[in-house]
PDB file of C-alpha atoms in Angstrom:
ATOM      1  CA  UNK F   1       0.000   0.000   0.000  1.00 87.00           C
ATOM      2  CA  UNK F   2       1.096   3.687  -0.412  1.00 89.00           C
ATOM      3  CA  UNK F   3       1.099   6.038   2.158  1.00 94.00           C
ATOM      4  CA  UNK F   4       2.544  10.192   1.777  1.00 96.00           C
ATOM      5  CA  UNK F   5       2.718  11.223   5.558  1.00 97.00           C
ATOM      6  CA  UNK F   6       3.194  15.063   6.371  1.00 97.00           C
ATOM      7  CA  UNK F   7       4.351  16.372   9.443  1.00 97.00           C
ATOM      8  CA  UNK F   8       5.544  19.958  10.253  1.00 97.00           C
ATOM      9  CA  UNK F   9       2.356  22.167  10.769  1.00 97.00           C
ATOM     10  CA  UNK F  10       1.371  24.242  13.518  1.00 97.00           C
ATOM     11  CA  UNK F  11       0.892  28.364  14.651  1.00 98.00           C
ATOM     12  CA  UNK F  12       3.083  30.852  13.558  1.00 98.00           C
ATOM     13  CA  UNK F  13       3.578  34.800  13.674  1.00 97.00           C
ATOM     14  CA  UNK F  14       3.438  36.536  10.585  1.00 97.00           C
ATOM     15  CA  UNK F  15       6.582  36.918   8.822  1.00 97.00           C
ATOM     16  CA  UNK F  16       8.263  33.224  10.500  1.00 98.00           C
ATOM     17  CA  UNK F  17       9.282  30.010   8.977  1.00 98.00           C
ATOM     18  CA  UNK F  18       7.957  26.541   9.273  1.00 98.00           C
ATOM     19  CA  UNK F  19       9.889  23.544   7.299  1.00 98.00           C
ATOM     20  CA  UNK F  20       7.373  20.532   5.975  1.00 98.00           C
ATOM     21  CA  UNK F  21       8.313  16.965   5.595  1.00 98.00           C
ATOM     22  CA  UNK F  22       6.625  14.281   3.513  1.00 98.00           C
ATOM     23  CA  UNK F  23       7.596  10.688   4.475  1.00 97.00           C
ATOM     24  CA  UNK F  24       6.606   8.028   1.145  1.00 95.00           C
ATOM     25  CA  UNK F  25       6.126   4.150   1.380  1.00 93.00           C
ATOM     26  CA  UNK F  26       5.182   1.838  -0.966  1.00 88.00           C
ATOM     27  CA  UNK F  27       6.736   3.237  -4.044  1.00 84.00           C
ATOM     28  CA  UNK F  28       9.637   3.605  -5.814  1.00 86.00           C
ATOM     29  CA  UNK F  29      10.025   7.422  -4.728  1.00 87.00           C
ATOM     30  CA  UNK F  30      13.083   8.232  -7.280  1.00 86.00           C
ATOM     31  CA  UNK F  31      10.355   7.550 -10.140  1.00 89.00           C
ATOM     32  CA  UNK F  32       7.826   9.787  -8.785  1.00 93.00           C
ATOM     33  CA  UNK F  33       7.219  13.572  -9.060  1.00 95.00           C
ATOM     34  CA  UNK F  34       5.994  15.032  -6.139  1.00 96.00           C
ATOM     35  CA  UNK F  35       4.000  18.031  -5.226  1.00 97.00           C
ATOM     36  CA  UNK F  36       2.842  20.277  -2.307  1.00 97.00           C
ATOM     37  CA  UNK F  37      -0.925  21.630  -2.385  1.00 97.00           C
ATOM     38  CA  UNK F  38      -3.063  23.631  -0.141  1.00 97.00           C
ATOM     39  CA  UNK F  39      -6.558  24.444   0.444  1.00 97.00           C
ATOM     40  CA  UNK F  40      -8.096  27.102   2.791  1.00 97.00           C
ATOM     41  CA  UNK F  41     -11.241  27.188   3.947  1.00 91.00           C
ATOM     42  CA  UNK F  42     -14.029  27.494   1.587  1.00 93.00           C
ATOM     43  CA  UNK F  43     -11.227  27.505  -0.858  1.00 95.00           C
ATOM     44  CA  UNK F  44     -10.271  25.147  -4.030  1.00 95.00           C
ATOM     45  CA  UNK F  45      -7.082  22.984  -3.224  1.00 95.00           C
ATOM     46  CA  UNK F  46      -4.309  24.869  -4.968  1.00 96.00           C
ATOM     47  CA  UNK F  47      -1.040  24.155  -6.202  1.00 96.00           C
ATOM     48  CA  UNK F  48       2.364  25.541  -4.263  1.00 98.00           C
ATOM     49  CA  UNK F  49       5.105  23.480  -5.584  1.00 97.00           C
ATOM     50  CA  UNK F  50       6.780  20.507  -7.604  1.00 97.00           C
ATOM     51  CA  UNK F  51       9.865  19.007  -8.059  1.00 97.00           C
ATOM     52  CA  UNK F  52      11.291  15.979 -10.842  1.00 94.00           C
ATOM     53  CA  UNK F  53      12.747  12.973  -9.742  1.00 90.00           C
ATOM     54  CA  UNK F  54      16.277  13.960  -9.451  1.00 91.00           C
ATOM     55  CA  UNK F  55      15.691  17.728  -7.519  1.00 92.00           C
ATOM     56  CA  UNK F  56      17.237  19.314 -10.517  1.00 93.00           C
ATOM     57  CA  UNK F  57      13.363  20.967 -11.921  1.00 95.00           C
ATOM     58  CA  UNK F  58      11.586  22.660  -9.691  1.00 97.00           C
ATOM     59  CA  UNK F  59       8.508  24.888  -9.796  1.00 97.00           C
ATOM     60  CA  UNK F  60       6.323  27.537  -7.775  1.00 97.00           C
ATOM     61  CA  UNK F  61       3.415  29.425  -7.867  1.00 97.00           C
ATOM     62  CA  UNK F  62       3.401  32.953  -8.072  1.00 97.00           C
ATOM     63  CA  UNK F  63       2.313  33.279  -4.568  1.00 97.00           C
ATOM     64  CA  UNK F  64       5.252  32.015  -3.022  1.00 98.00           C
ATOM     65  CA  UNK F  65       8.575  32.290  -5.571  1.00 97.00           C
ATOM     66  CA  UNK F  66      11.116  33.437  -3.526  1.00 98.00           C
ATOM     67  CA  UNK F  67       9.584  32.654   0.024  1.00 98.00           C
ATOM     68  CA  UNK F  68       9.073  28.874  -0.220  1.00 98.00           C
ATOM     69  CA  UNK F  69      11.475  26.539  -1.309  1.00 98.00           C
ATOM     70  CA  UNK F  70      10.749  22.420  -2.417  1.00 98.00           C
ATOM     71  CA  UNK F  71      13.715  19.953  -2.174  1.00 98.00           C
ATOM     72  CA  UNK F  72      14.029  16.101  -1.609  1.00 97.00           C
ATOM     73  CA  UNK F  73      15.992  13.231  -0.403  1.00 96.00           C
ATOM     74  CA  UNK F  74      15.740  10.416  -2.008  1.00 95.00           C
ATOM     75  CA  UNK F  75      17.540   8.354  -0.200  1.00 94.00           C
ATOM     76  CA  UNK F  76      15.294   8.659   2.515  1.00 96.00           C
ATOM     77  CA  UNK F  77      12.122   8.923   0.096  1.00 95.00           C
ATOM     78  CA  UNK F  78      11.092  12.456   1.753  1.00 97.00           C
ATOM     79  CA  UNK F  79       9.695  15.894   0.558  1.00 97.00           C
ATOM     80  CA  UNK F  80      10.035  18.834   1.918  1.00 98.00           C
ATOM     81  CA  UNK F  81       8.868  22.567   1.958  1.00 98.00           C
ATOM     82  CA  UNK F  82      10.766  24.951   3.611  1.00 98.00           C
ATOM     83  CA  UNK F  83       8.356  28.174   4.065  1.00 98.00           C
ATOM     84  CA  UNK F  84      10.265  31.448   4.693  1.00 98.00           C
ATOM     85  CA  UNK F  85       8.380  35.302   5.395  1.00 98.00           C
ATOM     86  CA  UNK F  86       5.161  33.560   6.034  1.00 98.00           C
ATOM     87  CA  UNK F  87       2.105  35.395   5.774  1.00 97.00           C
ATOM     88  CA  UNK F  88      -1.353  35.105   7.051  1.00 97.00           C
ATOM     89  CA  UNK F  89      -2.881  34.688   3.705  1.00 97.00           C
ATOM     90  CA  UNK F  90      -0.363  31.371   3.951  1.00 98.00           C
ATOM     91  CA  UNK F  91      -2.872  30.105   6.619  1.00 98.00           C
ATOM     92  CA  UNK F  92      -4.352  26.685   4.992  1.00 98.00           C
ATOM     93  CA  UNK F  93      -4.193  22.970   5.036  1.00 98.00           C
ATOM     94  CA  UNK F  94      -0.868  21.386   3.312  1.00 98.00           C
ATOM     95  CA  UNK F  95      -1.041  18.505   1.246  1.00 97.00           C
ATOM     96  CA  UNK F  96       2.012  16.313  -0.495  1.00 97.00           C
ATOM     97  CA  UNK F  97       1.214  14.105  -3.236  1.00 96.00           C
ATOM     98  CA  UNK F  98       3.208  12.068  -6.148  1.00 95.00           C
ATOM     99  CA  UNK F  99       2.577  11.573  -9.866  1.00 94.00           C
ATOM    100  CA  UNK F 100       3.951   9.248 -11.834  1.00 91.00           C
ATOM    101  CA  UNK F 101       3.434  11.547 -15.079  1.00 90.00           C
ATOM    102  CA  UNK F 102       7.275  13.238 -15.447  1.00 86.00           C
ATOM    103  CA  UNK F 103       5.600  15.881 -17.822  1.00 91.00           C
ATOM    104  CA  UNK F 104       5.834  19.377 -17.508  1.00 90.00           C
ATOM    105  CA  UNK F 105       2.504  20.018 -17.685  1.00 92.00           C
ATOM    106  CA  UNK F 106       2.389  18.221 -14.083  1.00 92.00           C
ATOM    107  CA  UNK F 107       5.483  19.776 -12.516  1.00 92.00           C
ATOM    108  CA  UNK F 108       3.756  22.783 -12.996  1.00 93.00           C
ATOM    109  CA  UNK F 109       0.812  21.597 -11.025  1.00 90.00           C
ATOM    110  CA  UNK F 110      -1.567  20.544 -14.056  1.00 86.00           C
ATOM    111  CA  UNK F 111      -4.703  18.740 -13.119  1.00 77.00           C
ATOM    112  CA  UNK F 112      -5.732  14.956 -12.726  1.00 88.00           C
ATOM    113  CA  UNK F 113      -1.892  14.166 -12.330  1.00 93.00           C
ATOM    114  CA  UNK F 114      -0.786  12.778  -9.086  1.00 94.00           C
ATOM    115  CA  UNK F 115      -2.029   9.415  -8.020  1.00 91.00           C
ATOM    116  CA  UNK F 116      -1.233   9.724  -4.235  1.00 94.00           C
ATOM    117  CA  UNK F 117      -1.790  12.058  -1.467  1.00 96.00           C
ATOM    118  CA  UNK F 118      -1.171  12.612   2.058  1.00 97.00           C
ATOM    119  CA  UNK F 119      -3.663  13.713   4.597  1.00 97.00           C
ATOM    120  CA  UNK F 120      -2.743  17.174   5.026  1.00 97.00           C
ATOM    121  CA  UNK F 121      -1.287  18.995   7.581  1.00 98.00           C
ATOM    122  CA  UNK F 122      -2.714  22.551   9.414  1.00 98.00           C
ATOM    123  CA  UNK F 123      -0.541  25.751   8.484  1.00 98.00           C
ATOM    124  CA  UNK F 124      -1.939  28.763  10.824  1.00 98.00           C
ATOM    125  CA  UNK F 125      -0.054  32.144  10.230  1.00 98.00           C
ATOM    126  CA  UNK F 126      -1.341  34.942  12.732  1.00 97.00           C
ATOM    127  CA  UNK F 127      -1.145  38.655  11.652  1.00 91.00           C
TER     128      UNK F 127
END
């Protein structure tokens, strides 16, 4: 079975940083893109970030180039999202998933292209 695991949330101050993990099972994690998404409430999930298999492509959304930062480790099949000059407009819930589509359409967040995802974890930035 597959299983994305994030850990990292909890209540910041405007203008902190908070570092995201994603812990993967089950598949061959090298293979896989992987993604972070959010959704706040009354909100539609929206994309945040992607990197390829090797950490050498990465992408962001407009929101958050230059403040937020994707990497992984393959070696110990783990995402992460480190989140710098956080803002309350941040505030949502963070999801990880992985695709096995290597396109660029889906590194840059495309729809109907990751097959797994975690079950979120609460990012609260106070003003």
């Amino acid at each position: 079975q597959v299983q994305l695991v994030e850990s990292g949330g909890g209540l910041v101050q405007d203008r902190d940083s908070l570092r995201l993990s994603c812990a993967a099972s089950g598949i061959t994690f090298r293979f896989y893109t992987m993604g972070w998404f959010r959704q706040a409430p009354g909100k539609e999930r929206e994309f945040v970030a992607a990197i390829n298999w090797s950490g050498g492509i990465t992408y962001y959304a407009d929101s958050v180039k230059g403040r937020f930062t994707i990497s992984r480790d393959n070696a110990k099949s783990t995402v992460y999202l480190q989140m710098n000059s956080l803002r309350p407009e941040d505030t949502a819930v963070y999801y990880c998933a992985g695709s096995h589509d290597t396109t660029a359409q889906c590194l840059r967040g495309g729809p109907n292209c990751y097959n797994y995802w975690g079950q979120g974890t609460q990012v609260t930035v106070s003003s």
